[in-house]
Coordinates of C-alpha atoms in Angstrom, one line a residue:
M189 CA 114.4 161.3 255.6
S190 CA 115.6 161.8 251.9
I191 CA 119.4 161.2 251.2
L192 CA 119.0 162.4 247.6
L193 CA 121.1 165.3 248.3
S194 CA 123.8 163.7 250.3
S195 CA 124.2 161.1 247.4
L196 CA 124.5 164.0 245.0
I197 CA 127.3 165.5 247.3
F198 CA 129.4 162.3 248.2
T199 CA 128.9 160.0 245.2
P200 CA 132.0 161.3 243.5
L201 CA 133.9 161.0 246.8
L202 CA 133.0 157.3 246.9
A203 CA 134.5 157.1 243.3
A204 CA 137.6 158.9 244.3
L205 CA 138.1 156.4 247.3
A206 CA 137.8 153.7 245.0
V207 CA 140.3 154.9 242.6
L208 CA 142.6 155.4 245.5
L209 CA 142.6 151.8 246.0
L210 CA 143.6 151.0 242.5
P211 CA 147.3 150.9 241.3
A212 CA 148.4 153.7 239.2
R213 CA 148.9 151.6 236.2
R214 CA 145.4 150.5 235.8
E215 CA 144.4 153.4 233.7
R216 CA 141.2 152.0 232.1
P217 CA 139.5 151.3 235.4
I218 CA 140.5 154.6 236.8
K219 CA 138.7 156.4 234.1
A220 CA 135.8 154.0 234.1
L221 CA 135.2 155.0 238.0
A222 CA 135.8 158.5 237.3
L223 CA 133.0 158.2 234.7
L224 CA 130.7 156.2 236.9
G225 CA 131.1 158.7 239.7
T226 CA 130.1 161.6 237.6
G227 CA 127.6 159.8 235.5
A228 CA 125.9 158.6 238.8
Q229 CA 125.8 162.3 239.9
L230 CA 124.4 163.6 236.6
L231 CA 121.5 160.9 237.0
L232 CA 120.9 162.1 240.5
S233 CA 120.9 165.6 239.5
L234 CA 118.4 164.7 236.7
L235 CA 116.2 163.1 239.3
L236 CA 116.3 166.0 241.7
Y237 CA 115.7 168.3 238.7
F238 CA 112.5 166.5 237.6
S239 CA 111.3 165.8 241.3
F240 CA 111.7 169.5 242.2
D241 CA 108.2 171.1 242.5
G242 CA 108.6 174.6 241.1
S243 CA 105.1 175.4 242.1
L244 CA 105.6 175.4 245.8
P245 CA 105.7 178.4 247.8
A246 CA 109.4 179.8 248.1
N247 CA 109.4 181.7 251.4
G248 CA 111.6 181.3 254.4
Q249 CA 112.8 177.7 255.1
Q250 CA 109.7 176.2 253.9
G251 CA 110.9 177.1 250.4
Y252 CA 113.6 174.2 250.6
Q253 CA 112.8 170.8 249.3
F254 CA 114.4 167.5 250.0
V255 CA 115.9 168.9 253.2
E256 CA 118.5 167.1 255.2
K257 CA 119.3 168.4 258.6
L258 CA 121.4 166.8 261.4
N259 CA 123.0 168.2 264.4
W260 CA 126.7 168.1 263.7
I261 CA 128.7 169.9 266.2
S262 CA 126.8 171.1 269.5
F263 CA 128.4 172.3 273.0
S264 CA 127.6 174.8 275.7
L265 CA 129.5 177.9 276.0
G266 CA 128.3 178.9 279.3
R267 CA 126.8 182.2 279.7
L268 CA 127.5 182.9 275.9
G269 CA 124.8 180.1 274.9
R270 CA 125.4 177.1 272.8
F271 CA 127.5 176.5 270.0
Q272 CA 126.0 174.7 267.2
I273 CA 126.9 173.7 263.6
E274 CA 124.6 171.6 261.6
Y275 CA 124.7 169.4 258.5
F276 CA 121.9 171.1 256.7
V277 CA 121.5 170.8 252.8
G278 CA 118.4 171.8 250.9
V279 CA 117.4 172.8 247.3
D280 CA 115.3 175.5 246.0
G281 CA 115.0 177.0 242.5
M282 CA 118.3 178.7 242.4
S283 CA 120.0 175.7 243.4
V284 CA 118.4 173.1 241.5
S285 CA 119.6 174.9 238.2
M286 CA 123.3 174.8 239.4
V287 CA 122.9 171.3 240.6
L288 CA 121.8 170.2 237.1
L289 CA 124.8 172.3 235.5
T290 CA 127.1 170.7 237.7
G291 CA 126.2 167.0 236.8
I292 CA 126.0 168.0 233.0
V293 CA 129.6 169.5 233.1
G294 CA 130.9 166.9 235.5
V295 CA 130.4 164.3 233.0
I296 CA 131.7 166.1 229.9
G297 CA 134.8 167.2 231.9
V298 CA 135.8 163.5 232.5
I299 CA 135.2 162.7 228.7
S300 CA 137.5 165.7 227.9
S301 CA 139.9 164.2 230.3
W302 CA 140.5 161.0 228.5
T303 CA 143.7 162.4 226.8
I304 CA 145.2 163.0 230.3
R305 CA 148.4 160.8 230.6
Q306 CA 150.5 162.4 233.2
N307 CA 149.6 160.7 236.5
M308 CA 146.2 159.9 235.9
K309 CA 145.3 158.6 239.2
G310 CA 146.3 161.9 240.9
Y311 CA 144.4 163.7 238.3
F312 CA 141.1 162.0 238.5
L313 CA 141.2 161.8 242.5
L314 CA 141.3 165.6 242.6
Y315 CA 138.8 166.0 239.7
L316 CA 136.3 163.9 241.7
L317 CA 137.1 165.8 245.0
L318 CA 136.4 168.9 243.0
M319 CA 133.3 167.7 242.1
T320 CA 132.2 167.0 245.6
S321 CA 133.0 170.1 247.0
V322 CA 131.3 172.2 244.1
M323 CA 128.0 170.2 244.6
G324 CA 128.2 170.7 248.3
C325 CA 128.4 174.4 247.9
F326 CA 125.2 174.6 245.9
L327 CA 123.5 172.4 248.6
A328 CA 124.7 173.7 251.6
L329 CA 122.2 175.9 253.8
D330 CA 124.6 175.9 256.7
F331 CA 127.2 178.7 256.4
F332 CA 130.0 176.9 258.0
L333 CA 129.3 173.9 255.9
F334 CA 129.0 176.0 252.7
Y335 CA 132.5 177.6 253.8
L336 CA 134.1 174.3 254.3
F337 CA 133.0 173.1 250.8
F338 CA 133.9 176.6 249.4
E339 CA 137.5 176.4 250.9
F340 CA 138.2 172.8 250.1
M341 CA 137.6 173.8 246.1
L342 CA 140.8 175.7 246.4
L343 CA 143.2 172.5 246.8
P344 CA 141.9 170.6 243.9
M345 CA 141.9 173.2 241.8
Y346 CA 145.4 174.6 242.5
F347 CA 147.0 171.2 242.1
L348 CA 145.0 170.5 238.7
I349 CA 146.4 174.0 237.2
G350 CA 149.8 173.6 239.2
I351 CA 150.6 170.0 237.8
W352 CA 148.7 169.6 234.6
G353 CA 148.8 173.1 233.3
G354 CA 150.9 175.0 230.6
P355 CA 154.4 176.5 230.8
K356 CA 153.2 179.1 233.4
R357 CA 151.1 177.0 235.4
E358 CA 152.9 177.4 238.8
Y359 CA 152.4 181.1 238.5
A360 CA 148.7 180.9 237.4
A361 CA 148.0 178.4 240.3
I362 CA 149.5 180.5 242.9
K363 CA 147.7 183.7 241.6
F364 CA 144.4 181.7 241.6
F365 CA 145.1 180.5 245.1
I366 CA 146.0 183.8 246.5
Y367 CA 143.1 185.8 245.0
T368 CA 140.5 183.1 246.3
L369 CA 142.1 182.9 249.5
V370 CA 142.0 186.6 250.3
G371 CA 138.1 186.5 249.3
S372 CA 137.8 183.5 251.6
L373 CA 139.2 185.4 254.7
F374 CA 136.6 188.4 254.0
I375 CA 133.7 185.7 253.9
L376 CA 135.3 184.1 257.3
L377 CA 135.4 187.5 259.0
V378 CA 131.7 188.3 258.1
M379 CA 130.6 184.7 258.9
I380 CA 132.1 184.8 262.2
G381 CA 130.4 188.1 262.9
L382 CA 126.8 186.8 261.8
Y383 CA 127.1 183.7 264.1
T384 CA 127.9 185.8 267.2
S385 CA 124.7 187.9 266.2
V386 CA 122.0 185.2 265.1
I387 CA 120.4 182.6 267.0
D388 CA 118.4 179.5 266.0
P389 CA 114.7 180.0 267.4
A390 CA 113.7 176.6 267.2
A391 CA 116.9 175.1 269.1
T392 CA 116.5 178.1 271.6
A393 CA 112.9 177.2 272.3
L394 CA 113.8 173.5 272.8
Q395 CA 116.8 174.9 275.2
M396 CA 114.3 177.0 277.1
G397 CA 112.0 174.0 277.5
L398 CA 109.1 175.8 275.4
V399 CA 108.9 172.4 273.5
E400 CA 109.6 168.9 274.4
A401 CA 112.8 167.1 272.8
G402 CA 111.8 165.4 269.6
S403 CA 108.4 167.6 269.3
P404 CA 108.0 169.6 266.1
V405 CA 108.3 173.5 266.8
S406 CA 105.4 175.4 265.7
E407 CA 105.6 178.6 263.8
Q408 CA 103.8 180.2 266.8
V409 CA 106.6 179.3 269.3
I410 CA 109.3 180.6 267.0
R411 CA 107.4 183.8 266.8
Q412 CA 107.3 183.6 270.7
V413 CA 110.9 183.1 271.0
Q414 CA 111.8 186.1 268.4
Q415 CA 109.6 188.3 270.2
L416 CA 111.1 187.7 273.8
L417 CA 114.7 187.8 272.0
Q418 CA 113.9 191.3 270.6
Q419 CA 112.8 192.4 274.3
N420 CA 115.9 191.1 275.8
L421 CA 113.9 188.5 278.0
I422 CA 116.1 185.5 277.1
E423 CA 119.0 184.3 279.2
G424 CA 122.2 184.2 277.6
T425 CA 122.6 180.6 278.7
D426 CA 119.5 179.7 276.7
L427 CA 120.8 181.3 273.3
V428 CA 121.6 178.9 270.6
R429 CA 123.8 180.6 268.2
T430 CA 123.7 179.2 264.7
F431 CA 125.1 179.2 261.0
S432 CA 122.0 178.4 259.4
I433 CA 121.6 180.8 256.3
P434 CA 117.8 180.7 256.5
A435 CA 117.9 181.9 260.1
M436 CA 120.4 184.6 259.2
M437 CA 117.7 185.7 256.6
E438 CA 115.4 186.9 259.2
A439 CA 115.8 190.2 261.1
A440 CA 114.0 188.6 264.1
N441 CA 116.7 186.4 264.7
F442 CA 119.4 188.9 265.3
V443 CA 120.4 189.4 269.0
P444 CA 119.7 192.9 269.9
G445 CA 122.7 194.9 270.7
S446 CA 125.0 192.4 268.6
L447 CA 127.5 193.6 265.9
L448 CA 125.2 192.9 263.1
H449 CA 121.9 193.7 264.5
V450 CA 120.2 196.6 262.1
L451 CA 120.1 198.9 265.1
S452 CA 123.4 198.1 266.7
G453 CA 124.6 201.5 266.0
V454 CA 128.2 200.0 265.3
M455 CA 129.8 202.2 262.6
L456 CA 133.1 202.1 260.5
W457 CA 134.2 204.6 258.1
D458 CA 130.6 206.5 258.5
L459 CA 128.9 203.4 257.4
P460 CA 126.9 200.7 259.5
L461 CA 129.0 197.7 260.2
R462 CA 126.4 195.7 258.4
F463 CA 127.3 197.7 255.2
I464 CA 131.0 197.0 255.6
S465 CA 130.1 193.4 256.2
F466 CA 127.9 193.4 252.9
L467 CA 131.0 195.0 251.0
L468 CA 133.5 192.3 252.3
L469 CA 131.2 189.4 251.4
F470 CA 130.7 191.1 248.3
A471 CA 134.4 191.4 247.5
G472 CA 135.0 187.7 248.6
F473 CA 132.4 186.2 246.1
A474 CA 133.1 188.9 243.2
I475 CA 136.5 187.6 243.1
K476 CA 135.1 184.1 242.3
V477 CA 132.6 185.7 239.5
P478 CA 135.1 187.2 238.7
S479 CA 134.0 190.9 238.6
V480 CA 136.2 193.8 237.4
P481 CA 138.7 194.8 238.9
V482 CA 139.5 191.6 240.8
H483 CA 139.3 189.5 237.6
T484 CA 143.1 189.3 236.5
W485 CA 143.5 185.8 237.9
L486 CA 140.9 184.2 235.6
P487 CA 142.7 184.7 232.2
D488 CA 146.1 183.4 233.4
A489 CA 144.3 180.4 235.0
H490 CA 142.4 179.7 231.7
V491 CA 145.3 179.8 229.6
E492 CA 147.4 177.6 231.7
A493 CA 144.8 175.1 232.7
P494 CA 144.5 172.0 230.7
T495 CA 140.9 171.9 228.8
P496 CA 138.9 169.8 231.1
I497 CA 139.8 172.1 234.1
S498 CA 139.0 175.5 232.2
V499 CA 135.8 173.7 231.2
L500 CA 134.9 173.2 235.0
L501 CA 136.4 176.5 235.9
A502 CA 134.3 178.7 233.6
A503 CA 131.0 176.5 233.6
V504 CA 130.9 175.8 237.2
L505 CA 133.4 177.4 239.8
L506 CA 132.6 180.9 238.6
K507 CA 128.8 180.2 239.4
V508 CA 129.7 179.6 242.7
G509 CA 130.5 183.2 243.0
G510 CA 127.2 184.5 241.6
Y511 CA 125.1 181.8 243.5
G512 CA 126.9 183.0 246.9
L513 CA 125.9 186.6 246.1
I514 CA 122.3 185.5 245.6
R515 CA 122.0 182.8 248.5
I516 CA 123.9 184.5 251.1
V517 CA 124.8 188.1 250.6
Y518 CA 121.6 189.7 249.3
P519 CA 119.1 187.8 251.5
I520 CA 121.2 188.4 254.8
F521 CA 122.1 192.1 254.0
P522 CA 119.1 193.3 252.2
D523 CA 119.4 196.8 253.5
A524 CA 123.0 197.3 252.2
G525 CA 122.1 195.2 248.8
A526 CA 119.7 198.1 248.3
Y527 CA 121.8 200.8 249.5
F528 CA 124.7 199.6 247.1
S529 CA 122.7 198.6 244.1
V530 CA 124.2 201.2 241.8
L531 CA 127.7 200.1 242.8
V532 CA 126.8 196.5 242.1
G533 CA 125.2 197.5 238.7
G534 CA 128.1 199.7 237.9
L535 CA 130.5 196.8 238.5
G536 CA 128.4 194.7 236.4
V537 CA 128.4 197.3 233.5
L538 CA 132.1 197.7 233.9
S539 CA 132.8 194.0 233.6
I540 CA 130.5 193.9 230.6
I541 CA 132.3 196.4 228.5
Y542 CA 135.8 196.0 229.9
G543 CA 135.8 192.4 229.4
A544 CA 134.5 192.6 225.7
L545 CA 137.1 195.1 224.9
C546 CA 139.9 192.9 226.2
A547 CA 138.4 190.0 224.4
L548 CA 138.4 192.3 221.4
A549 CA 142.2 192.6 221.8
M550 CA 143.2 189.2 222.0
N551 CA 145.1 187.0 219.6
D552 CA 145.0 183.9 222.0
L553 CA 141.6 182.1 221.3
K554 CA 141.6 180.9 224.9
K555 CA 142.2 184.2 226.3
L556 CA 139.5 185.7 224.2
I557 CA 137.2 183.3 225.5
A558 CA 138.3 184.1 229.2
Y559 CA 137.6 187.4 228.7
S560 CA 134.2 186.9 227.2
S561 CA 133.3 185.0 230.6
V562 CA 134.2 188.3 232.3
S563 CA 131.8 190.1 230.3
H564 CA 129.0 187.8 230.3
M565 CA 129.2 187.3 234.2
G566 CA 128.9 190.9 234.4
F567 CA 125.1 190.5 233.2
V568 CA 124.7 188.5 236.5
L569 CA 125.7 191.4 238.6
L570 CA 123.5 193.9 236.5
G571 CA 120.4 191.5 236.9
L572 CA 121.0 191.0 240.6
A573 CA 121.4 194.7 241.1
S574 CA 118.1 195.5 239.7
L575 CA 116.2 193.5 242.2
T576 CA 113.3 193.0 239.6
T577 CA 111.9 189.5 239.1
E578 CA 112.9 189.5 235.4
G579 CA 116.5 190.9 236.2
V580 CA 117.0 188.1 239.0
N581 CA 115.6 185.5 236.9
G582 CA 118.0 186.7 234.0
A583 CA 120.9 186.6 236.3
V584 CA 120.2 182.8 237.1
Y585 CA 119.4 182.0 233.6
M586 CA 122.7 183.6 232.7
M587 CA 124.7 181.5 235.2
F588 CA 123.1 178.4 233.8
S589 CA 123.2 179.2 230.1
H590 CA 126.8 180.4 230.3
G591 CA 128.0 177.3 232.2
L592 CA 126.7 175.3 228.9
I593 CA 128.1 177.6 226.5
S594 CA 131.4 178.4 228.1
A595 CA 132.0 174.6 228.5
M596 CA 131.5 174.2 224.7
L597 CA 133.8 177.3 224.0
F598 CA 136.6 175.9 225.9
L599 CA 136.2 172.4 224.6
V600 CA 136.3 173.9 220.9
V601 CA 139.6 175.5 221.9
G602 CA 141.0 172.3 223.2
V603 CA 140.1 170.7 219.8
I604 CA 142.5 172.9 217.8
Y605 CA 145.2 172.9 220.6
D606 CA 145.0 169.0 220.6
R607 CA 146.1 169.1 216.9
A608 CA 148.3 172.1 216.3
H609 CA 149.5 172.7 220.0
N610 CA 148.7 176.3 219.2
R611 CA 145.8 178.5 219.9
M612 CA 146.8 182.0 218.3
I613 CA 144.1 183.2 215.9
L614 CA 146.4 184.7 213.3
N615 CA 148.2 181.1 212.7
F616 CA 145.1 179.7 211.0
R617 CA 142.8 180.5 208.2
G618 CA 140.1 178.9 206.0
L619 CA 139.7 175.9 208.7
A620 CA 136.3 175.0 207.4
S621 CA 137.6 173.5 204.3
K622 CA 139.4 170.9 206.4
M623 CA 137.2 170.7 209.6
P624 CA 133.6 171.4 208.6
A625 CA 132.1 169.6 211.5
Y626 CA 134.3 171.3 213.8
T627 CA 133.6 174.7 212.3
S628 CA 129.7 174.1 212.4
L629 CA 130.0 173.6 216.3
V630 CA 132.2 176.5 216.5
V631 CA 129.5 178.7 214.9
I632 CA 127.2 177.5 217.3
A633 CA 129.0 178.1 220.2
F634 CA 130.0 181.5 219.1
F635 CA 126.5 182.6 218.1
A636 CA 125.0 181.1 221.3
S637 CA 127.5 183.0 223.6
L638 CA 126.7 186.3 221.7
G639 CA 123.1 185.8 222.3
L640 CA 121.6 184.9 218.8
P641 CA 117.7 184.4 219.2
G642 CA 117.0 180.6 219.7
F643 CA 119.8 180.1 222.1
S644 CA 119.7 180.2 225.8
G645 CA 122.2 183.1 225.9
F646 CA 119.6 185.3 224.1
I647 CA 117.0 184.5 226.8
S648 CA 119.2 185.3 229.7
E649 CA 120.6 188.5 228.3
L650 CA 117.1 189.7 227.4
L651 CA 115.7 189.0 230.9
V652 CA 118.6 191.0 232.4
L653 CA 118.1 194.1 230.2
V654 CA 114.4 194.1 230.5
G655 CA 114.8 193.9 234.3
S656 CA 117.5 196.4 234.6
F657 CA 115.9 198.9 232.1
S658 CA 112.4 198.7 234.0
A659 CA 114.3 199.0 237.6
P660 CA 113.9 202.8 237.8
D661 CA 110.0 202.5 237.5
T662 CA 109.5 199.5 239.7
T663 CA 112.3 198.9 242.3
Q664 CA 114.1 202.4 242.0
M665 CA 117.4 200.6 242.1
L666 CA 119.2 201.5 238.9
P667 CA 119.7 204.4 236.7
R668 CA 118.5 203.5 233.0
W669 CA 121.8 204.6 231.6
L670 CA 123.5 201.9 233.1
T671 CA 121.4 199.5 230.9
I672 CA 122.1 201.5 227.8
I673 CA 125.5 201.3 228.1
A674 CA 125.5 197.3 228.9
V675 CA 123.9 196.9 225.6
F676 CA 127.0 198.0 223.8
G677 CA 128.6 195.0 225.2
L678 CA 126.5 192.8 222.9
L679 CA 127.9 194.6 220.0
L680 CA 131.3 194.3 221.1
A681 CA 130.4 190.5 221.7
A682 CA 129.5 190.1 218.2
A683 CA 132.7 192.0 217.0
Y684 CA 135.0 189.7 218.8
Y685 CA 133.3 186.4 217.8
L686 CA 132.8 187.5 214.2
W687 CA 136.4 188.5 213.9
A688 CA 137.9 185.2 215.2
L689 CA 135.5 183.2 213.0
Q690 CA 136.2 185.2 209.8
R691 CA 139.8 185.0 210.5
M692 CA 140.4 181.3 211.3
F693 CA 137.7 179.5 209.5
F694 CA 136.7 181.3 206.0
G695 CA 138.8 181.9 203.0
K696 CA 141.6 179.7 201.6
Y697 CA 143.3 177.2 203.9
W698 CA 146.6 178.3 205.2
I699 CA 148.4 177.4 208.9
F700 CA 151.5 179.1 210.0
P701 CA 154.6 177.4 208.3
E702 CA 156.4 176.3 211.8
L703 CA 153.0 174.4 212.5
R704 CA 152.6 172.7 209.2
Q705 CA 154.9 169.8 210.1
K706 CA 153.4 168.8 213.4
A707 CA 149.5 169.8 212.9
L708 CA 147.1 167.0 211.9
M709 CA 143.9 169.2 211.2
A710 CA 141.5 166.1 211.1
D711 CA 137.8 166.7 211.8
L712 CA 136.2 165.7 215.0
N713 CA 136.5 162.2 216.4
L714 CA 133.7 160.4 218.4
R715 CA 134.9 161.5 221.9
E716 CA 134.7 165.2 220.7
Y717 CA 131.3 164.7 219.1
L718 CA 130.2 163.0 222.5
M719 CA 131.4 166.3 224.4
L720 CA 130.2 169.1 222.0
V721 CA 126.7 167.9 220.5
P722 CA 124.8 167.6 224.0
L723 CA 126.2 171.0 224.9
A724 CA 124.8 172.4 221.8
L725 CA 121.8 170.7 221.8
L726 CA 121.1 171.9 225.4
A727 CA 121.8 175.5 224.6
L728 CA 119.5 175.1 221.7
L729 CA 116.8 173.4 223.8
F730 CA 116.8 176.0 226.6
G731 CA 116.8 178.8 224.1
I732 CA 113.6 177.7 222.3
F733 CA 111.9 176.2 225.6
P734 CA 113.0 178.7 228.4
H735 CA 110.1 177.6 230.6
L736 CA 111.9 174.3 231.3
L737 CA 114.2 176.3 233.7
L738 CA 112.0 179.4 234.5
D739 CA 109.3 177.2 235.8
K740 CA 111.6 175.8 238.4
I741 CA 113.5 179.1 239.4
G742 CA 110.4 181.4 239.0
L743 CA 108.7 181.3 242.4
T744 CA 112.1 181.1 244.3
V745 CA 113.2 184.3 242.5
H746 CA 109.9 186.0 243.3
G747 CA 110.3 185.2 246.9
F748 CA 113.9 186.3 247.0
T749 CA 113.0 189.8 245.3
E750 CA 110.1 190.2 247.8
L751 CA 112.3 189.5 250.9
V752 CA 115.2 191.8 249.9
L753 CA 112.9 194.6 248.9
Q754 CA 110.6 194.5 251.8
Q755 CA 113.1 193.9 254.5
G756 CA 115.8 196.3 252.8
Q757 CA 113.2 199.1 252.6
E758 CA 112.2 198.3 256.3
Q759 CA 115.9 198.3 257.7
L760 CA 117.2 201.3 255.7
Q761 CA 114.0 203.4 257.1
A762 CA 115.1 202.2 260.6
L763 CA 118.7 203.4 259.8
G764 CA 117.7 206.7 258.4
F765 CA 118.3 205.9 255.0
I766 CA 115.7 206.8 252.1
I767 CA 116.4 205.5 248.8
F768 CA 112.5 204.3 248.1
D769 CA 109.9 206.6 246.9

C-alpha cells in the first residue's frame, strides 16, 4: 500500500518534532527545519499532482486514488452493532488541487516568516502543526478523521494570531476561535446523526459471514447487503456503523427508520431532519468560507494576524470551508442541496456584492483585501449552487486561483507594512517612483484578483458565471437574475483595486509626515522576490493554460454533479418535493 498521502500529512509533524528537540536559541536550524518540512510537503504534493490520473472514472469509492485504509478503532456495541473508525485517506480531482495549493502556500509562508523574532521556536512549531492539520482535512475520507484535523486547526491558528498578532490580537483570536468552534459543534451534531444512520456494507458483509476475513468484498456482495438492509433483514448485532464519507454518499447504506434516512419521517420546523442537518453542516462550513452574514471574524483576524498567517488563512484555511461543502455536505444530502440551491446561491451573491462594497469603503489596505476575499469566495457558493459542471468546475478553480492570488495580495501588504509599519491607503502616494519592482507586482496581483483575462482569476469567474447563467436551462437550480447581480461584483472589484492603485502608487511621491522619519521605502529584496514572483507566474500559468488543472478535476466534478442531481431528484420525489421539470 502506498504511503504517499500519509507522508504528505505527517512530514510537517516530523519536522515539528525535530524543532521541539532544538534549543530556542538555535534560530537558523529551526528555520531550516521548517523550510525542510514544508519543502518536502511541496515536493510530495507535486509528485501527487503529476501522478494523479485525471482520466480515471470518478464514481463512488473507485474515484479515489492512492487510498490508504486501516482499521483504527473498532469494538462491539452489542445489539447496536459494531463501532468503527478508520484511518481512511484518498485523493480525487477536487482534493488534488487543494493539496497542491497547500504545498505551494506552505513554503511561501515559511519564507515570509523569516522576519519573525519573538519566540521563533514556538511559532514554527505551531506553523508546522497547522500545515499537518490542513493537509489532513483535504485528504481524509473518514468523517471522524476529517473532524479531528478540522478541530485541531483551531489551536495553532488561535495562538499564532493571539501571540504574534497586532495590538488587538487577543480580541481577534478569541473571535476567530468562538466563531469556528460554534461551526464545529454544528458539524459534530450532524456527524453523530450520520454515524447512527449509516453502515459500512463491506464490513457488515464480513460481520455476517458472507465473505471470509482477508478476502476482497465484491460489488455484488455489497449490493446484496444493501438490499438486505433496506428490507430490515440484518440483525442489529451484525451492523457495522461507519464514519466513511463515501459510504454516507450512498442512500442504500442508510438504515431504514434511522434519523437521517430519506423516508424516516422525522420532521423539525416543518422540514425533514435531513434538511435541518444540511443547514447545520452548511452553517458550520459557511463560517469557515466565510459567507455573509457569518464573516465578521475574518477582517479582524486578518488585520491582527502577522503577514504569514494572513497568507495561510486566506489562501488555505478558507478553502477548507468550501472543500467541506463539496466533499461532505452536498454529496451526503443531495436532496437538501437541490432544495436550498436558491438560498445558497443567494448567500453567494450577497457575499460577492456586500464584500465588494465593504472593500470599496476601506482605507486600511489589509482590510480591503480581507473583504475582497469574502467577495471572491461568494463565487464558490454561486458556482456550487448552480450544480452545473461549468459552475462547480469554476468553484473549485476559484478556490485554487484565489489561494494563489490572495497569498500574493497579503504578501504585498506585508512588504509595505515592514517598511512603514502602516497600511493606510491615504498615507501614501506615488510609491511607483520609489519602488518600481514592488509596484509592478502589486499591479499584477490586483489585476489577477479582479479577473483580468490571462490570469487564473478570470478563468474561475468565467466558469462560475457561465455555469450559474445556464443553470435555469440545464439543472433548474438558480434564477438567472442572481447571476446578473453577481456580475456587478466584478465592476466593484475593479473600482476598489483601481482606486487603491491610483491613490498609493501613481502621482508625485508623498508619504504621511509622521511616517517619514521611520519609513525606509526601499524596493524589494531577494526574500520578497522569492515569495512574490512564483505566485505571479503561477497565476499567469493557470490563467493561460487552465487545462493544467481542469484536466485533473474535470471527471471528478462531472461525477459529483451527476450524483447530486440524480440522487437529489430521486430523494426529493420520494419526499414529495418537486423542483425538477
